[in-house]
């Protein structure tokens, strides 16, 4: 586990912290003594509240008000903003492009790509002054281009392009921006996606993966935190890092 880079409680932002991976990152940082501004959308952790060293904020990738709410929550926090983890995302319905409505392309793009733009709009001023490290969570789907996954593939590819673009724009301010692109993670979302694909025996499906298993939430959360906060990654920016195995 990477410790905060200073003796004072370090500050991080996690969008999508009520999702499985965001929650795993949040738990690890909280256990290590970080202060966290965490967002939720459909799965609220109870009423929006300030809970110990975590401040929860409602964040909807489709709402302008969410950008301002997150900005205000970050601005109330003292100290340096060390890291931002952009974990918001949503899957497609796993249909061919010809059978997928335009509205689904729009909503999936909003959740996976425009959520990152809203996050950046909310934290950019603070990140520039603090030399923040930004880590977006993508997917191997951004480059794999699998059939029946057009909206998600397109959205994750757009997210990768945004990460590289923002990294080039913000290098002058000392801001690092990278993306981790994991393969299948064992999570409730993965099981939902497998159901959409018609998978009725997840264990057999997992057995066909490299190493005979999917990634675990804990190892992906650990990789996210390592990449965003460890000193030996401090040179990297504008990089897309796959987290998977050869098939």
mmCIF file of C-alpha atoms in Angstrom:
data_model
loop_
_atom_site.group_PDB
_atom_site.id
_atom_site.type_symbol
_atom_site.label_atom_id
_atom_site.label_comp_id
_atom_site.label_asym_id
_atom_site.label_seq_id
_atom_site.Cartn_x
_atom_site.Cartn_y
_atom_site.Cartn_z
ATOM 1 C CA UNK A 1 0.000 0.000 0.000
ATOM 2 C CA UNK A 2 1.340 3.403 -0.975
ATOM 3 C CA UNK A 3 1.434 5.794 1.958
ATOM 4 C CA UNK A 4 0.472 9.453 1.694
ATOM 5 C CA UNK A 5 3.377 11.517 0.352
ATOM 6 C CA UNK A 6 3.535 13.735 3.429
ATOM 7 C CA UNK A 7 3.094 13.412 7.155
ATOM 8 C CA UNK A 8 -0.196 15.359 7.022
ATOM 9 C CA UNK A 9 -3.383 13.703 5.810
ATOM 10 C CA UNK A 10 -3.233 13.734 2.020
ATOM 11 C CA UNK A 11 -6.273 14.636 -0.057
ATOM 12 C CA UNK A 12 -7.731 12.629 -2.942
ATOM 13 C CA UNK A 13 -10.852 12.847 -5.102
ATOM 14 C CA UNK A 14 -12.591 9.643 -6.219
ATOM 15 C CA UNK A 15 -15.457 9.948 -8.675
ATOM 16 C CA UNK A 16 -17.577 6.812 -8.782
ATOM 17 C CA UNK A 17 -16.572 5.892 -5.238
ATOM 18 C CA UNK A 18 -19.834 4.044 -4.601
ATOM 19 C CA UNK A 19 -19.057 1.562 -7.376
ATOM 20 C CA UNK A 20 -17.108 -1.604 -6.650
ATOM 21 C CA UNK A 21 -13.677 -0.412 -7.821
ATOM 22 C CA UNK A 22 -14.113 3.144 -6.564
ATOM 23 C CA UNK A 23 -15.113 1.767 -3.176
ATOM 24 C CA UNK A 24 -12.045 -0.482 -3.085
ATOM 25 C CA UNK A 25 -9.785 2.507 -3.820
ATOM 26 C CA UNK A 26 -11.638 4.567 -1.218
ATOM 27 C CA UNK A 27 -11.246 1.887 1.446
ATOM 28 C CA UNK A 28 -7.517 1.531 0.826
ATOM 29 C CA UNK A 29 -6.884 5.262 0.959
ATOM 30 C CA UNK A 30 -9.043 5.730 4.061
ATOM 31 C CA UNK A 31 -7.223 2.930 5.860
ATOM 32 C CA UNK A 32 -3.915 4.648 5.016
ATOM 33 C CA UNK A 33 -5.093 7.945 6.518
ATOM 34 C CA UNK A 34 -6.033 9.897 3.402
ATOM 35 C CA UNK A 35 -8.816 12.482 3.307
ATOM 36 C CA UNK A 36 -11.191 11.765 0.422
ATOM 37 C CA UNK A 37 -13.825 13.674 -1.516
ATOM 38 C CA UNK A 38 -15.912 10.792 -2.858
ATOM 39 C CA UNK A 39 -18.819 10.866 -5.298
ATOM 40 C CA UNK A 40 -21.861 8.694 -5.847
ATOM 41 C CA UNK A 41 -24.767 8.759 -8.283
ATOM 42 C CA UNK A 42 -27.341 5.962 -8.104
ATOM 43 C CA UNK A 43 -25.886 4.121 -5.096
ATOM 44 C CA UNK A 44 -25.807 6.665 -2.312
ATOM 45 C CA UNK A 45 -23.874 5.737 0.867
ATOM 46 C CA UNK A 46 -26.787 7.080 2.896
ATOM 47 C CA UNK A 47 -27.626 10.792 2.861
ATOM 48 C CA UNK A 48 -24.903 13.002 1.384
ATOM 49 C CA UNK A 49 -22.715 13.556 4.373
ATOM 50 C CA UNK A 50 -19.308 14.267 5.780
ATOM 51 C CA UNK A 51 -18.222 10.977 7.320
ATOM 52 C CA UNK A 52 -14.926 11.086 9.202
ATOM 53 C CA UNK A 53 -12.270 11.963 6.629
ATOM 54 C CA UNK A 54 -14.580 11.304 3.647
ATOM 55 C CA UNK A 55 -16.866 13.924 2.145
ATOM 56 C CA UNK A 56 -19.563 12.440 -0.110
ATOM 57 C CA UNK A 57 -20.951 14.415 -3.067
ATOM 58 C CA UNK A 58 -23.689 13.515 -5.556
ATOM 59 C CA UNK A 59 -22.197 13.459 -9.068
ATOM 60 C CA UNK A 60 -24.176 12.850 -12.259
ATOM 61 C CA UNK A 61 -22.245 12.844 -15.542
ATOM 62 C CA UNK A 62 -25.285 14.312 -17.282
ATOM 63 C CA UNK A 63 -25.819 17.266 -14.926
ATOM 64 C CA UNK A 64 -24.031 20.617 -14.999
ATOM 65 C CA UNK A 65 -24.834 21.102 -11.315
ATOM 66 C CA UNK A 66 -22.671 18.087 -10.433
ATOM 67 C CA UNK A 67 -19.557 19.793 -11.748
ATOM 68 C CA UNK A 68 -20.117 22.792 -9.517
ATOM 69 C CA UNK A 69 -21.002 20.647 -6.487
ATOM 70 C CA UNK A 70 -17.781 18.684 -6.819
ATOM 71 C CA UNK A 71 -15.752 21.863 -7.333
ATOM 72 C CA UNK A 72 -17.202 23.374 -4.168
ATOM 73 C CA UNK A 73 -16.546 20.214 -2.151
ATOM 74 C CA UNK A 74 -12.907 20.158 -3.253
ATOM 75 C CA UNK A 75 -12.465 23.874 -2.585
ATOM 76 C CA UNK A 76 -13.549 23.457 1.044
ATOM 77 C CA UNK A 77 -10.665 21.044 1.655
ATOM 78 C CA UNK A 78 -7.341 22.346 2.935
ATOM 79 C CA UNK A 79 -3.923 21.061 1.995
ATOM 80 C CA UNK A 80 -2.614 19.760 -1.290
ATOM 81 C CA UNK A 81 -4.762 17.705 -3.644
ATOM 82 C CA UNK A 82 -2.408 14.803 -4.329
ATOM 83 C CA UNK A 83 -4.517 12.507 -6.505
ATOM 84 C CA UNK A 84 -7.736 12.246 -8.497
ATOM 85 C CA UNK A 85 -9.213 8.868 -9.418
ATOM 86 C CA UNK A 86 -11.855 8.970 -12.187
ATOM 87 C CA UNK A 87 -13.800 5.723 -11.790
ATOM 88 C CA UNK A 88 -17.240 6.537 -13.240
ATOM 89 C CA UNK A 89 -18.389 4.180 -15.982
ATOM 90 C CA UNK A 90 -21.307 2.199 -17.408
ATOM 91 C CA UNK A 91 -21.577 -0.794 -19.761
ATOM 92 C CA UNK A 92 -23.455 -1.217 -23.021
ATOM 93 C CA UNK A 93 -26.301 -3.674 -23.597
ATOM 94 C CA UNK A 94 -24.056 -5.909 -25.728
ATOM 95 C CA UNK A 95 -25.978 -5.585 -29.000
ATOM 96 C CA UNK A 96 -24.621 -5.141 -32.545
ATOM 97 C CA UNK A 97 -24.164 -1.517 -33.597
ATOM 98 C CA UNK A 98 -27.032 -1.846 -36.093
ATOM 99 C CA UNK A 99 -29.399 -2.778 -33.252
ATOM 100 C CA UNK A 100 -28.137 -0.293 -30.653
ATOM 101 C CA UNK A 101 -30.097 2.956 -30.391
ATOM 102 C CA UNK A 102 -28.301 6.266 -30.634
ATOM 103 C CA UNK A 103 -29.530 7.103 -27.138
ATOM 104 C CA UNK A 104 -27.418 4.249 -25.742
ATOM 105 C CA UNK A 105 -24.307 5.508 -27.515
ATOM 106 C CA UNK A 106 -24.990 8.908 -25.980
ATOM 107 C CA UNK A 107 -25.579 7.674 -22.430
ATOM 108 C CA UNK A 108 -22.589 5.304 -22.432
ATOM 109 C CA UNK A 109 -20.336 8.028 -23.833
ATOM 110 C CA UNK A 110 -21.605 10.413 -21.175
ATOM 111 C CA UNK A 111 -20.883 7.948 -18.367
ATOM 112 C CA UNK A 112 -17.455 6.808 -19.522
ATOM 113 C CA UNK A 113 -15.953 9.815 -21.327
ATOM 114 C CA UNK A 114 -17.836 12.994 -20.442
ATOM 115 C CA UNK A 115 -17.760 12.062 -16.751
ATOM 116 C CA UNK A 116 -13.977 12.486 -16.976
ATOM 117 C CA UNK A 117 -14.429 15.900 -18.605
ATOM 118 C CA UNK A 118 -16.804 16.979 -15.819
ATOM 119 C CA UNK A 119 -14.359 15.687 -13.217
ATOM 120 C CA UNK A 120 -11.539 17.657 -14.811
ATOM 121 C CA UNK A 121 -13.660 20.805 -15.057
ATOM 122 C CA UNK A 122 -14.337 20.507 -11.320
ATOM 123 C CA UNK A 123 -10.759 19.947 -10.170
ATOM 124 C CA UNK A 124 -8.570 21.560 -12.852
ATOM 125 C CA UNK A 125 -7.897 24.823 -11.027
ATOM 126 C CA UNK A 126 -6.903 23.001 -7.849
ATOM 127 C CA UNK A 127 -4.916 20.335 -9.693
ATOM 128 C CA UNK A 128 -2.872 22.966 -11.517
ATOM 129 C CA UNK A 129 -1.935 24.780 -8.331
ATOM 130 C CA UNK A 130 -1.168 21.540 -6.468
ATOM 131 C CA UNK A 131 0.608 19.506 -9.170
ATOM 132 C CA UNK A 132 -1.953 16.719 -8.868
ATOM 133 C CA UNK A 133 -1.738 13.204 -10.299
ATOM 134 C CA UNK A 134 -4.883 12.160 -12.193
ATOM 135 C CA UNK A 135 -5.686 8.496 -12.870
ATOM 136 C CA UNK A 136 -8.610 7.515 -15.090
ATOM 137 C CA UNK A 137 -9.926 3.965 -15.096
ATOM 138 C CA UNK A 138 -10.531 2.711 -18.611
ATOM 139 C CA UNK A 139 -10.847 -0.799 -20.007
ATOM 140 C CA UNK A 140 -9.056 -3.115 -22.378
ATOM 141 C CA UNK A 141 -12.226 -2.717 -24.484
ATOM 142 C CA UNK A 142 -10.904 0.690 -25.523
ATOM 143 C CA UNK A 143 -8.456 -1.027 -27.846
ATOM 144 C CA UNK A 144 -9.846 -4.556 -28.191
ATOM 145 C CA UNK A 145 -12.810 -3.578 -30.383
ATOM 146 C CA UNK A 146 -14.920 -6.640 -29.585
ATOM 147 C CA UNK A 147 -18.164 -7.326 -31.410
ATOM 148 C CA UNK A 148 -21.464 -6.348 -29.753
ATOM 149 C CA UNK A 149 -19.850 -3.743 -27.556
ATOM 150 C CA UNK A 150 -19.768 -0.672 -29.786
ATOM 151 C CA UNK A 151 -20.946 2.046 -27.362
ATOM 152 C CA UNK A 152 -18.595 0.944 -24.590
ATOM 153 C CA UNK A 153 -15.599 0.433 -26.881
ATOM 154 C CA UNK A 154 -16.118 3.841 -28.479
ATOM 155 C CA UNK A 155 -16.526 5.548 -25.102
ATOM 156 C CA UNK A 156 -13.417 3.980 -23.586
ATOM 157 C CA UNK A 157 -11.399 4.812 -26.707
ATOM 158 C CA UNK A 158 -12.607 8.413 -26.370
ATOM 159 C CA UNK A 159 -11.564 8.389 -22.713
ATOM 160 C CA UNK A 160 -8.058 7.301 -23.703
ATOM 161 C CA UNK A 161 -7.851 10.156 -26.216
ATOM 162 C CA UNK A 162 -9.022 12.637 -23.579
ATOM 163 C CA UNK A 163 -6.422 11.423 -21.076
ATOM 164 C CA UNK A 164 -3.575 11.857 -23.557
ATOM 165 C CA UNK A 165 -4.893 15.279 -24.598
ATOM 166 C CA UNK A 166 -5.282 16.581 -21.039
ATOM 167 C CA UNK A 167 -1.830 15.234 -20.141
ATOM 168 C CA UNK A 168 -0.282 17.266 -22.974
ATOM 169 C CA UNK A 169 -2.273 20.376 -22.057
ATOM 170 C CA UNK A 170 -1.490 20.234 -18.344
ATOM 171 C CA UNK A 171 2.154 19.121 -18.275
ATOM 172 C CA UNK A 172 3.136 22.781 -18.066
ATOM 173 C CA UNK A 173 1.298 22.948 -14.728
ATOM 174 C CA UNK A 174 2.996 19.866 -13.280
ATOM 175 C CA UNK A 175 -0.174 17.765 -13.580
ATOM 176 C CA UNK A 176 0.217 14.097 -14.496
ATOM 177 C CA UNK A 177 -2.655 12.296 -16.242
ATOM 178 C CA UNK A 178 -2.630 8.563 -16.952
ATOM 179 C CA UNK A 179 -5.085 5.743 -17.587
ATOM 180 C CA UNK A 180 -5.201 2.172 -16.326
ATOM 181 C CA UNK A 181 -7.017 -0.207 -18.694
ATOM 182 C CA UNK A 182 -7.843 -3.450 -16.869
ATOM 183 C CA UNK A 183 -9.350 -6.544 -18.389
ATOM 184 C CA UNK A 184 -12.341 -8.267 -16.749
ATOM 185 C CA UNK A 185 -12.657 -7.570 -13.014
ATOM 186 C CA UNK A 186 -14.619 -9.908 -10.731
ATOM 187 C CA UNK A 187 -17.341 -7.499 -9.609
ATOM 188 C CA UNK A 188 -21.130 -7.140 -9.583
ATOM 189 C CA UNK A 189 -20.859 -5.125 -12.811
ATOM 190 C CA UNK A 190 -18.932 -7.948 -14.487
ATOM 191 C CA UNK A 191 -21.627 -10.443 -13.562
ATOM 192 C CA UNK A 192 -24.270 -8.070 -14.943
ATOM 193 C CA UNK A 193 -22.337 -7.740 -18.193
ATOM 194 C CA UNK A 194 -21.925 -11.503 -18.478
ATOM 195 C CA UNK A 195 -25.671 -11.902 -18.053
ATOM 196 C CA UNK A 196 -26.207 -9.440 -20.905
ATOM 197 C CA UNK A 197 -23.878 -11.587 -23.019
ATOM 198 C CA UNK A 198 -25.877 -14.704 -22.177
ATOM 199 C CA UNK A 199 -23.282 -16.265 -19.873
ATOM 200 C CA UNK A 200 -25.075 -18.661 -17.515
ATOM 201 C CA UNK A 201 -22.024 -20.242 -15.858
ATOM 202 C CA UNK A 202 -19.614 -17.500 -14.713
ATOM 203 C CA UNK A 203 -17.147 -19.973 -13.204
ATOM 204 C CA UNK A 204 -16.717 -21.759 -16.524
ATOM 205 C CA UNK A 205 -16.370 -18.406 -18.275
ATOM 206 C CA UNK A 206 -13.704 -17.311 -15.812
ATOM 207 C CA UNK A 207 -11.838 -20.610 -16.260
ATOM 208 C CA UNK A 208 -11.270 -19.725 -19.914
ATOM 209 C CA UNK A 209 -9.501 -16.468 -19.045
ATOM 210 C CA UNK A 210 -5.706 -16.119 -18.722
ATOM 211 C CA UNK A 211 -4.587 -17.693 -15.416
ATOM 212 C CA UNK A 212 -8.089 -19.164 -15.200
ATOM 213 C CA UNK A 213 -9.534 -16.173 -13.374
ATOM 214 C CA UNK A 214 -10.513 -12.514 -13.737
ATOM 215 C CA UNK A 215 -8.738 -9.657 -11.999
ATOM 216 C CA UNK A 216 -9.737 -9.004 -8.404
ATOM 217 C CA UNK A 217 -10.975 -5.637 -7.167
ATOM 218 C CA UNK A 218 -8.148 -5.509 -4.648
ATOM 219 C CA UNK A 219 -5.359 -5.927 -7.193
ATOM 220 C CA UNK A 220 -6.842 -3.348 -9.563
ATOM 221 C CA UNK A 221 -7.373 -0.855 -6.724
ATOM 222 C CA UNK A 222 -3.786 -1.408 -5.618
ATOM 223 C CA UNK A 223 -2.490 -0.836 -9.143
ATOM 224 C CA UNK A 224 -4.517 2.391 -9.450
ATOM 225 C CA UNK A 225 -3.146 3.801 -6.207
ATOM 226 C CA UNK A 226 0.412 2.733 -7.007
ATOM 227 C CA UNK A 227 0.340 4.332 -10.441
ATOM 228 C CA UNK A 228 -1.197 7.564 -9.186
ATOM 229 C CA UNK A 229 0.780 8.101 -5.986
ATOM 230 C CA UNK A 230 4.055 6.172 -5.853
ATOM 231 C CA UNK A 231 7.173 8.305 -6.306
ATOM 232 C CA UNK A 232 8.716 5.894 -8.812
ATOM 233 C CA UNK A 233 5.824 6.599 -11.224
ATOM 234 C CA UNK A 234 6.238 10.380 -10.987
ATOM 235 C CA UNK A 235 7.817 10.706 -14.466
ATOM 236 C CA UNK A 236 4.891 9.147 -16.314
ATOM 237 C CA UNK A 237 2.101 11.155 -17.929
ATOM 238 C CA UNK A 238 -0.159 10.692 -20.951
ATOM 239 C CA UNK A 239 0.249 6.920 -20.751
ATOM 240 C CA UNK A 240 -2.295 4.132 -21.260
ATOM 241 C CA UNK A 241 -1.355 1.167 -19.088
ATOM 242 C CA UNK A 242 -3.016 -2.183 -19.816
ATOM 243 C CA UNK A 243 -3.637 -4.510 -16.892
ATOM 244 C CA UNK A 244 -4.243 -7.957 -18.259
ATOM 245 C CA UNK A 245 -2.570 -10.994 -19.759
ATOM 246 C CA UNK A 246 -1.821 -12.366 -23.210
ATOM 247 C CA UNK A 247 -4.723 -14.338 -24.666
#
